[in-house]
Short mmCIF file of C-alpha atoms in Angstrom, two decimals:
data_model
loop_
_atom_site.label_atom_id
_atom_site.label_comp_id
_atom_site.label_asym_id
_atom_site.label_seq_id
_atom_site.Cartn_x
_atom_site.Cartn_y
_atom_site.Cartn_z
CA MET A 238 -33.65 7.11 -23.71
CA GLN A 239 -30.14 7.62 -22.59
CA THR A 240 -29.11 11.23 -21.52
CA HIS A 241 -25.84 13.02 -21.61
CA ILE A 242 -22.83 11.07 -19.99
CA SER A 243 -21.19 13.27 -17.52
CA THR A 244 -17.34 13.68 -17.70
CA THR A 245 -17.05 15.93 -14.95
CA PRO A 246 -17.50 15.48 -11.14
CA PHE A 247 -20.17 16.94 -9.11
CA GLY A 248 -19.67 19.80 -6.74
CA ARG A 249 -16.30 21.29 -5.96
CA ARG A 250 -14.26 18.38 -7.29
CA ARG A 251 -11.98 19.31 -10.23
CA VAL A 252 -11.39 17.31 -13.29
CA LEU A 253 -7.94 16.46 -14.07
CA LEU A 254 -6.26 15.71 -17.42
CA GLY A 255 -5.59 12.30 -16.33
CA GLN A 256 -9.33 11.66 -15.80
CA ILE A 257 -9.97 12.91 -19.29
CA SER A 258 -7.42 10.43 -20.46
CA SER A 259 -8.87 7.55 -18.60
CA GLN A 260 -12.37 8.34 -19.91
CA LYS A 261 -10.99 8.47 -23.51
CA ALA A 262 -9.30 5.17 -23.07
CA ALA A 263 -12.70 3.72 -21.77
CA ARG A 264 -14.67 5.26 -24.60
CA GLU A 265 -12.44 3.91 -27.43
CA MET A 266 -11.86 0.39 -25.93
CA PRO A 267 -13.28 -2.66 -28.14
CA ARG A 268 -17.00 -3.37 -27.72
CA ASP A 269 -16.02 -7.34 -27.79
CA ALA A 270 -13.23 -6.83 -25.02
CA SER A 271 -13.79 -8.82 -21.73
CA VAL A 272 -11.86 -9.72 -18.56
CA GLN A 273 -12.17 -11.55 -15.50
CA LYS A 274 -12.78 -8.91 -12.86
CA TRP A 275 -10.89 -10.89 -9.90
CA HIS A 276 -7.99 -11.47 -12.18
CA VAL A 277 -7.61 -7.65 -13.16
CA PHE A 278 -8.05 -6.97 -9.37
CA GLN A 279 -5.11 -9.40 -8.70
CA HIS A 280 -2.79 -7.48 -11.20
CA ILE A 281 -3.87 -4.29 -9.83
CA ARG A 282 -3.05 -5.47 -6.27
CA GLU A 283 0.46 -6.53 -7.45
CA ALA A 284 1.07 -3.34 -9.35
CA ARG A 285 -0.46 -0.90 -6.93
CA ASP A 286 2.86 0.91 -5.87
CA LEU A 287 3.41 1.59 -9.64
CA LEU A 288 -0.12 2.74 -10.00
CA GLY A 289 -0.08 4.93 -6.78
CA ALA A 290 -3.02 3.05 -5.16
CA THR A 291 -3.23 2.50 -1.46
CA ASP A 292 -4.26 -0.55 0.55
CA ARG A 293 -7.34 0.94 1.65
CA ALA A 294 -8.29 2.21 -1.88
CA LEU A 295 -7.70 -1.35 -3.14
CA ALA A 296 -10.18 -2.35 -0.49
CA ILE A 297 -12.91 -0.08 -1.63
CA LEU A 298 -12.17 -1.16 -5.26
CA ASN A 299 -12.84 -4.74 -4.10
CA ALA A 300 -15.99 -3.65 -2.52
CA LEU A 301 -17.12 -1.90 -5.85
CA LEU A 302 -16.50 -4.99 -7.87
CA SER A 303 -18.45 -6.99 -5.44
CA PHE A 304 -21.55 -4.71 -6.42
CA HIS A 305 -21.38 -5.97 -9.91
CA PRO A 306 -23.32 -9.02 -10.51
CA GLU A 307 -21.02 -10.60 -13.25
CA THR A 308 -17.61 -12.19 -12.87
CA THR A 309 -16.60 -11.16 -16.35
CA LEU A 310 -16.63 -7.44 -17.42
CA THR A 311 -17.46 -6.82 -20.92
CA GLY A 312 -16.91 -3.62 -23.23
CA ASP A 313 -20.49 -3.69 -24.17
CA GLY A 314 -22.02 -4.40 -20.92
CA GLU A 315 -23.10 -1.97 -17.96
CA LEU A 316 -20.16 -1.35 -15.97
CA VAL A 317 -21.38 1.29 -13.61
CA VAL A 318 -22.26 0.47 -9.88
CA TRP A 319 -24.11 2.86 -7.70
CA PRO A 320 -23.85 1.85 -3.93
CA SER A 321 -24.37 4.32 -1.39
CA ASN A 322 -21.84 5.26 0.95
CA GLU A 323 -23.22 3.27 3.78
CA LEU A 324 -23.46 -0.02 1.68
CA LEU A 325 -19.83 0.62 0.44
CA SER A 326 -18.59 1.31 3.82
CA ALA A 327 -20.13 -1.86 5.23
CA ARG A 328 -18.45 -3.93 2.26
CA ALA A 329 -15.02 -2.21 3.05
CA ASN A 330 -15.04 -3.48 6.64
CA GLY A 331 -16.75 -0.39 8.29
CA MET A 332 -14.52 2.19 6.80
CA PRO A 333 -15.28 5.74 8.15
CA ALA A 334 -17.05 7.95 5.69
CA THR A 335 -14.19 10.64 5.38
CA THR A 336 -11.68 7.90 4.83
CA LEU A 337 -13.89 6.34 2.22
CA ARG A 338 -14.27 9.54 0.34
CA ARG A 339 -10.51 10.23 0.30
CA HIS A 340 -9.70 6.78 -1.06
CA LEU A 341 -12.33 7.00 -3.53
CA ALA A 342 -10.64 9.88 -4.77
CA VAL A 343 -7.47 8.03 -5.05
CA LEU A 344 -8.98 5.53 -7.37
CA VAL A 345 -10.34 8.22 -9.57
CA ASP A 346 -6.81 9.63 -9.72
CA CYS A 347 -5.19 6.47 -10.44
CA GLY A 348 -7.42 6.03 -13.38
CA LEU A 349 -8.95 2.80 -11.91
CA ILE A 350 -12.59 4.04 -11.90
CA ILE A 351 -14.40 6.96 -13.54
CA ARG A 352 -17.03 9.07 -11.66
CA ARG A 353 -20.48 9.23 -13.34
CA ASP A 354 -22.10 11.88 -11.24
CA SER A 355 -25.85 12.72 -11.45
CA PRO A 356 -26.91 16.36 -11.72
CA ASN A 357 -27.46 16.30 -7.91
CA GLY A 358 -24.61 14.06 -7.03
CA LYS A 359 -26.56 11.06 -6.03
CA ARG A 360 -25.96 7.56 -7.06
CA PHE A 361 -28.89 5.69 -8.77
CA ALA A 362 -29.99 3.90 -11.76
CA ARG A 363 -32.87 4.64 -14.15
CA LYS A 364 -34.69 1.57 -15.63
CA GLY A 365 -37.09 1.29 -18.42
CA ARG A 366 -40.28 -0.48 -18.79
CA GLY A 367 -38.72 -3.77 -19.30
CA GLY A 368 -36.49 -3.57 -16.33
CA GLU A 369 -33.32 -2.67 -18.41
CA ILE A 370 -30.99 -0.07 -17.18
CA GLU A 371 -31.37 3.13 -19.25
CA GLN A 372 -29.02 5.43 -17.32
CA ALA A 373 -26.79 4.89 -14.28
CA TYR A 374 -25.03 7.26 -11.90
CA GLY A 375 -22.34 6.13 -9.86
CA PHE A 376 -18.65 4.52 -10.37
CA ASP A 377 -17.73 3.40 -13.87
CA LEU A 378 -15.48 0.23 -13.92
CA SER A 379 -14.70 0.32 -17.57
CA PRO A 380 -10.93 1.46 -16.98
CA LEU A 381 -10.46 -2.24 -15.56
CA VAL A 382 -11.44 -3.55 -18.92
CA ALA A 383 -9.75 -0.81 -21.13
CA ARG A 384 -6.40 -1.17 -19.18
CA ALA A 385 -6.32 -4.83 -18.39
CA ALA A 386 -3.40 -5.58 -20.50
CA GLU A 387 -1.39 -2.67 -19.04
CA PHE A 388 -2.27 -3.85 -15.47
CA ARG A 389 -1.00 -7.31 -16.50
CA ASP A 390 2.23 -5.89 -17.89
CA LEU A 391 2.87 -3.78 -14.87
CA ALA A 392 2.18 -6.90 -12.58
CA GLU A 393 4.70 -8.89 -14.56
CA ALA A 394 7.31 -6.07 -14.33
CA VAL A 395 6.74 -6.25 -10.42
CA GLN A 396 7.23 -9.91 -10.33
CA THR A 397 10.30 -9.64 -12.54
CA GLU A 398 11.68 -6.89 -10.04
CA LYS A 399 10.98 -9.06 -7.09
CA LYS A 400 12.66 -12.05 -8.65
CA ALA A 401 15.78 -9.98 -9.56
CA PHE A 402 15.81 -8.77 -5.77
CA ARG A 403 15.50 -12.29 -4.63
CA VAL A 404 18.49 -13.28 -6.86
CA SER A 405 20.51 -10.51 -5.53
CA LYS A 406 19.94 -11.30 -2.03
CA GLU A 407 20.88 -14.90 -2.82
CA LYS A 408 24.00 -13.58 -4.46
CA LEU A 409 25.16 -11.64 -1.58
CA THR A 410 24.44 -14.65 0.81
CA LEU A 411 26.52 -16.81 -1.26
CA ILE A 412 29.47 -14.42 -1.79
CA ARG A 413 29.56 -13.69 1.99
CA ARG A 414 29.64 -17.31 2.90
CA ASP A 415 32.30 -17.93 0.34
CA ILE A 416 34.50 -15.04 1.60
CA VAL A 417 34.29 -15.93 5.37
CA LYS A 418 34.97 -19.72 4.70
CA MET A 419 37.90 -18.96 2.28
CA ILE A 420 39.61 -16.58 4.65
CA ASP A 421 39.16 -19.18 7.49
CA VAL A 422 40.82 -21.96 5.27
CA GLY A 423 43.53 -19.67 4.37
CA ILE A 424 44.36 -18.72 8.02
CA GLU A 425 44.06 -22.33 9.21
CA GLU A 426 46.49 -23.68 6.28
CA GLY A 427 48.90 -20.76 6.78
CA VAL A 428 48.56 -19.42 3.34
CA PRO A 429 50.63 -16.44 2.92
CA ALA A 430 48.36 -13.40 2.53
CA PRO A 431 47.16 -10.27 4.38
CA TRP A 432 44.17 -12.07 5.88
CA GLY A 433 43.74 -9.34 8.51
CA ARG A 434 43.52 -6.75 5.88
CA MET A 435 40.97 -8.92 3.79
CA GLN A 436 38.88 -9.19 7.01
CA ILE A 437 38.81 -5.52 7.62
CA VAL A 438 37.82 -4.82 4.00
CA TYR A 439 35.13 -7.38 4.24
CA ARG A 440 33.68 -5.63 7.29
CA GLN A 441 33.99 -2.18 5.75
CA ILE A 442 31.96 -3.10 2.78
CA LEU A 443 29.26 -4.89 4.86
CA ALA A 444 28.95 -1.71 6.89
CA LYS A 445 27.58 0.05 3.80
CA LEU A 446 24.65 -2.30 3.85
CA PRO A 447 21.58 -1.07 5.70
CA ARG A 448 19.02 -3.26 7.38
CA SER A 449 16.45 -2.87 4.61
CA ALA A 450 18.57 -2.29 1.59
CA PRO A 451 17.13 -1.87 -2.02
CA LYS A 452 18.34 -3.88 -4.81
CA GLN A 453 20.62 -1.00 -6.16
CA VAL A 454 22.54 -1.03 -2.80
CA ILE A 455 22.78 -4.76 -2.62
CA ASP A 456 24.05 -4.86 -6.18
CA ALA A 457 26.63 -2.35 -5.29
CA VAL A 458 27.71 -4.16 -2.31
CA CYS A 459 27.85 -7.43 -4.23
CA GLU A 460 30.26 -5.95 -6.79
CA GLU A 461 32.81 -4.84 -4.05
CA LEU A 462 32.47 -8.20 -2.43
CA GLN A 463 33.07 -9.76 -5.93
CA LEU A 464 36.38 -8.21 -6.31
CA LEU A 465 37.49 -9.19 -2.64
CA TRP A 466 36.25 -12.73 -3.36
CA GLN A 467 38.25 -12.98 -6.48
CA GLU A 468 41.30 -11.65 -4.75
CA ILE A 469 40.86 -14.33 -2.01
CA ARG A 470 40.25 -16.99 -4.60
CA ASP A 471 43.21 -16.19 -6.69
CA THR A 472 45.33 -16.28 -3.52
CA LEU A 473 44.28 -19.69 -2.44
CA GLU A 474 44.59 -21.04 -6.13
CA SER A 475 47.93 -19.51 -6.41
CA PHE A 476 48.93 -21.22 -3.28
CA THR A 477 47.94 -24.55 -4.41
CA ASP A 478 49.56 -24.04 -7.69
CA SER A 479 52.75 -23.16 -6.04
CA GLN A 480 53.00 -26.63 -4.63
CA ASN A 481 53.72 -28.17 -7.90
CA GLN A 482 56.65 -25.55 -8.90
CA ASP A 483 59.50 -27.31 -6.81
CA GLY A 484 62.73 -26.08 -8.33
CA ASN A 485 61.18 -23.13 -10.16
CA GLU A 486 61.40 -20.75 -7.35
CA SER A 487 64.95 -21.22 -6.68
CA HIS A 488 65.91 -19.45 -9.95
CA PHE A 489 65.42 -15.88 -8.69
CA GLY A 490 67.68 -16.55 -5.72
CA ARG A 491 70.62 -17.86 -8.01
CA HIS A 492 69.75 -14.80 -10.56
CA ILE A 493 70.31 -12.15 -7.84
CA GLN A 494 73.46 -13.74 -6.58
CA ASN A 495 75.11 -13.38 -9.86
CA SER A 496 73.72 -9.93 -10.38
CA LYS A 497 76.59 -7.76 -8.78
CA PRO A 498 78.62 -6.62 -11.78
CA ASP A 499 81.15 -3.95 -10.93
CA SER A 500 82.36 -2.60 -14.11
CA TYR A 501 79.30 -2.33 -16.63
CA SER A 502 76.82 0.66 -16.56
CA GLU A 503 73.11 0.60 -17.05
CA SER A 504 73.43 1.50 -20.77
CA GLU A 505 75.99 -1.21 -21.52
CA TYR A 506 75.06 -4.55 -22.73
CA GLY A 507 78.29 -6.33 -21.92
CA SER A 508 79.19 -10.00 -21.71
CA GLY A 509 78.29 -10.12 -18.14
CA ILE A 510 74.51 -9.16 -18.79
CA LYS A 511 74.50 -11.43 -21.76
CA GLN A 512 75.54 -14.42 -19.75
CA GLU A 513 72.91 -13.52 -17.09
CA ALA A 514 70.31 -13.01 -19.74
CA GLY A 515 70.91 -16.58 -21.06
CA GLY A 516 69.13 -19.75 -19.96
CA THR A 517 69.07 -23.42 -20.56
CA VAL A 518 66.30 -25.31 -22.34
CA ALA A 519 65.29 -26.69 -18.79
CA GLU A 520 64.89 -23.15 -17.49
CA SER A 521 62.61 -22.24 -20.35
CA ASP A 522 60.44 -25.40 -20.02
CA ASN A 523 60.16 -24.15 -16.23
CA ILE A 524 58.83 -20.86 -17.34
CA ARG A 525 56.12 -22.34 -19.60
CA ALA A 526 55.22 -24.68 -16.77
CA LEU A 527 54.36 -21.78 -14.48
CA PRO A 528 50.78 -20.58 -13.67
CA LYS A 529 49.24 -18.38 -16.37
CA ARG A 530 47.26 -16.48 -14.06
CA GLU A 531 48.34 -13.13 -12.50
CA LEU A 532 49.85 -13.00 -9.12
CA PRO A 533 47.55 -11.73 -6.40
CA LEU A 534 48.34 -8.59 -5.04
CA GLY A 535 48.27 -9.93 -1.36
CA ILE A 536 51.03 -12.44 -2.11
CA VAL A 537 53.10 -9.72 -3.71
CA LEU A 538 52.79 -7.42 -0.86
CA ASP A 539 53.93 -10.10 1.56
CA ALA A 540 56.99 -10.89 -0.59
CA CYS A 541 57.73 -7.17 -1.05
CA PRO A 542 56.41 -5.28 1.92
CA GLY A 543 59.14 -2.67 1.58
CA LEU A 544 57.29 -0.89 -1.39
CA ALA A 545 54.30 -0.12 1.02
CA GLU A 546 56.58 2.51 2.63
CA LEU A 547 56.48 4.60 -0.63
CA ALA A 548 52.73 4.51 -0.87
CA GLU A 549 50.25 7.11 0.34
CA GLY A 550 49.49 6.50 4.05
CA GLY A 551 52.08 3.68 4.06
CA ALA A 552 49.63 1.06 2.77
CA ILE A 553 48.72 -0.53 -0.65
CA ARG A 554 45.18 -1.63 -1.27
CA HIS A 555 44.83 -1.54 -5.01
CA TRP A 556 46.96 -2.21 -8.02
CA ARG A 557 47.02 1.52 -9.01
CA GLU A 558 48.39 2.13 -5.59
CA PHE A 559 51.07 -0.46 -6.23
CA LEU A 560 52.00 0.99 -9.75
CA ALA A 561 52.27 4.56 -8.22
CA ALA A 562 54.56 3.24 -5.47
CA ALA A 563 56.87 1.45 -7.99
CA GLU A 564 57.08 4.77 -10.06
CA LYS A 565 58.62 6.36 -6.89
CA ALA A 566 60.95 3.48 -6.32
CA ARG A 567 62.36 3.56 -9.94
CA PRO A 568 64.64 6.78 -9.39
CA MET A 569 65.55 5.69 -5.76
CA LEU A 570 67.02 2.49 -7.42
CA GLY A 571 68.82 4.36 -10.26
CA ILE A 572 66.83 3.01 -13.01
CA SER A 573 66.62 5.21 -16.13
CA PRO A 574 63.38 6.22 -17.56
CA SER A 575 64.38 4.40 -20.97
CA ALA A 576 64.98 1.18 -19.03
CA TRP A 577 61.63 1.38 -17.20
CA ARG A 578 59.83 2.45 -20.33
CA GLU A 579 61.42 -0.68 -22.03
CA ALA A 580 60.47 -3.03 -19.22
CA ARG A 581 56.74 -1.75 -19.25
CA GLU A 582 56.36 -2.24 -23.02
CA VAL A 583 57.78 -5.86 -22.91
CA MET A 584 56.36 -7.05 -19.56
CA GLY A 585 53.22 -5.00 -19.15
CA GLU A 586 52.88 -2.27 -16.51
CA GLN A 587 51.76 -4.59 -13.66
CA GLN A 588 54.53 -7.35 -14.26
CA ALA A 589 57.21 -4.64 -14.67
CA ALA A 590 56.10 -3.22 -11.31
CA ILE A 591 56.30 -6.62 -9.65
CA THR A 592 59.68 -6.98 -11.04
CA LEU A 593 60.76 -3.61 -9.78
CA ALA A 594 59.26 -4.25 -6.32
CA ALA A 595 61.15 -7.28 -6.00
CA ILE A 596 64.59 -5.71 -7.13
CA TYR A 597 63.68 -2.98 -4.52
CA GLU A 598 63.32 -5.54 -1.79
CA ARG A 599 66.78 -6.91 -2.69
CA SER A 600 68.31 -3.66 -3.60
CA ASP A 601 71.13 -4.17 -0.98
CA GLN A 602 72.31 -7.23 -2.94
CA ILE A 603 72.17 -5.67 -6.33
CA ASN A 604 74.99 -3.15 -7.48
CA ASN A 605 73.15 -2.12 -10.79
CA ALA A 606 69.39 -2.17 -10.65
CA GLY A 607 69.22 -0.72 -13.98
CA GLY A 608 71.39 -3.23 -15.89
CA TYR A 609 69.69 -5.95 -14.09
CA LEU A 610 66.12 -4.76 -14.96
CA ARG A 611 67.38 -4.57 -18.62
CA SER A 612 68.64 -8.19 -18.44
CA LEU A 613 65.30 -9.42 -17.09
CA THR A 614 63.44 -7.36 -19.81
CA GLU A 615 65.53 -9.22 -22.67
CA ARG A 616 64.77 -12.56 -20.92
CA ALA A 617 61.00 -11.70 -20.86
CA ARG A 618 61.24 -10.70 -24.54
CA GLN A 619 62.44 -14.09 -25.33
CA GLY A 620 59.78 -15.62 -22.97
CA LYS A 621 62.42 -16.97 -20.53
CA PHE A 622 61.14 -14.81 -17.62
CA SER A 623 58.30 -15.11 -15.06
CA THR A 624 57.80 -12.99 -11.86
CA TRP A 625 56.42 -16.07 -10.14
CA PRO A 626 59.96 -17.66 -9.25
CA MET A 627 60.78 -14.00 -8.04
CA ILE A 628 58.01 -13.70 -5.65
CA MET A 629 58.22 -17.28 -4.39
CA ALA A 630 62.03 -17.02 -3.73
CA LEU A 631 61.43 -13.82 -1.72
CA LEU A 632 58.80 -15.71 0.38
CA ARG A 633 61.10 -18.45 1.10
CA ASN A 634 63.80 -16.25 1.93
CA LYS A 635 61.80 -14.60 4.38
CA LEU A 636 60.52 -17.97 5.86
CA ASP A 637 64.52 -18.88 6.08
CA ALA A 638 65.21 -15.73 7.88
CA LYS A 639 62.21 -16.28 10.43
CA LYS A 640 63.56 -19.78 10.95
CA MET A 641 67.04 -18.65 11.76
CA ALA A 642 65.72 -15.79 14.19
CA GLY A 643 63.71 -18.32 16.02
CA GLU A 644 60.46 -16.69 15.04
CA GLY A 645 61.32 -13.77 17.19
CA GLY A 646 60.04 -10.24 16.74
CA GLY A 647 57.87 -8.64 14.04
CA ARG A 648 54.80 -10.05 12.48
CA ARG A 649 54.91 -13.84 12.14
CA LEU A 650 54.55 -15.23 8.64
CA GLN A 651 52.55 -18.41 9.04
CA VAL A 652 52.49 -21.00 6.45
CA SER A 653 51.75 -24.63 6.10
CA GLU A 654 54.03 -27.59 5.65
CA ALA A 655 53.00 -27.95 2.06
CA LEU A 656 54.11 -24.42 1.21
CA LEU A 657 57.37 -25.13 3.15
CA ASN A 658 58.04 -28.15 1.06
CA SER A 659 57.18 -26.04 -2.23
CA LEU A 660 59.50 -23.27 -1.35
CA ARG A 661 62.39 -25.49 -0.23
CA LYS A 662 65.41 -25.49 -2.70
CA PRO A 663 65.88 -28.76 -4.61
CA GLY A 664 68.65 -30.74 -2.77
CA SER A 665 68.81 -28.86 0.24
#
C-alpha cells in the first residue's frame, strides 16, 4: 500500500514555487515516456550555464544516476533513488558532507531532481512481500524524463551559440589579416592613400577588444573593421582601375585652364559657360568608361588636402565630416546657395562635395567658382561629367609639383610607376 507522496522537504528547508512547478511537470508527464539517462545527462551538462547548475552539482547528479539500476528512465518506472550521504559522497569523488548538501540544493532549485523526504528525513525504501518497492524516500529523477526535450533544446541552443561565436572569431581573424596585408601592399606599391591614418584607426579599433571578449564585443569590432576593410579595398581597386584611364584624367586640367571668365557673373549663362559646358562625343564616351564605384575618401583627401583645414580638429575621418567642411568652403568661394543646391540635386551630396573640394583646391586659378560649378552641374545633368578625372588630375599635378621641387619639403607622396604612367598626360 502506497502512502502519501510528499511535496515539501524535511526540516527547515523551504519549498519554492519552482519546486512546485517541477513536481507538477513530473506528475503530468506521459506514462510511456522514456529516455536514455546518460543522453539526458550530456544535454544537461552542455546547458548547465542556462540551467544554473554548477560543476559539482553535476558530479552529484552523475552519482545519483549511477544508483539507478536501469539505463533507460521511464515514466511508469520507479525513479526514486535513496543513497545515504556516505555512499553519495563516495561516488562523488569524496565530496565533503557540507558541500554535498549545498549542491544537492542546487539540483533541487534547478528542477533537475525532486526531494521525496520521509517523515524523519531518512532515505529508504519500503518493499512488499514480493520484493517490489511500495514506497521510496530519497531523490526523484522524474524531472529528467519530464524535461528531456527541454534539456535537448537548451543544449542545441548552446551549441548554436558556440558555433556562432567560433564563426565570429574566424571572421575577426580573416578581416584583421586582410587589413594588414592590404595596407602593406598599398604602401609597397606606393598607392596614394592615408595609410598612416588607416593604421592608427586599425590599432584604435583593436584596442577595444579585451583578451576574453564575448561574442557581442567581437561582432561590434568586426563591424568597425569591416568599414575600414571596405575603404582600403576600394582604395586599392580604384588605383588598379585608374591605370586604365589614360587620357581621361587630363580633362579636368584643361577644363580649369579655360575657367577664368572675366565678364560674366555667377547667375549669367553666357556663351563662355556654354562653350565650357559643351563636349565632344569622345569626351562623353570617356565619361561612360570611368569606374562606376564611388571615389574612396582617402584618395579624395590626398587630392584635396586643403578642405581638412576647415574641419573640426583639422582632420576629416568620415564622409559626414567631409560634407560639413564643404558647407564651410562654399561661402568662402563665393558660391551662392542656389548654385550649391542645384549641384547637390543633380550630382548628389557626396559628388557635389567632392567637386567643391576640387574647386577649393584650385581656387587661386578660378575667377568665378560659382559660374564654374554651374557649368559642371549642367555637364553632370547631361551625363558628361565625373569627379574621377578631377581628382586624378589633382593627384597628377601634385606629383608633377613634387618632381619639380626635387621631392624636397613636406610629406612625400609615394606612388608606383604604374600610377605615374596612368596620370601622365597623353602625348607628354
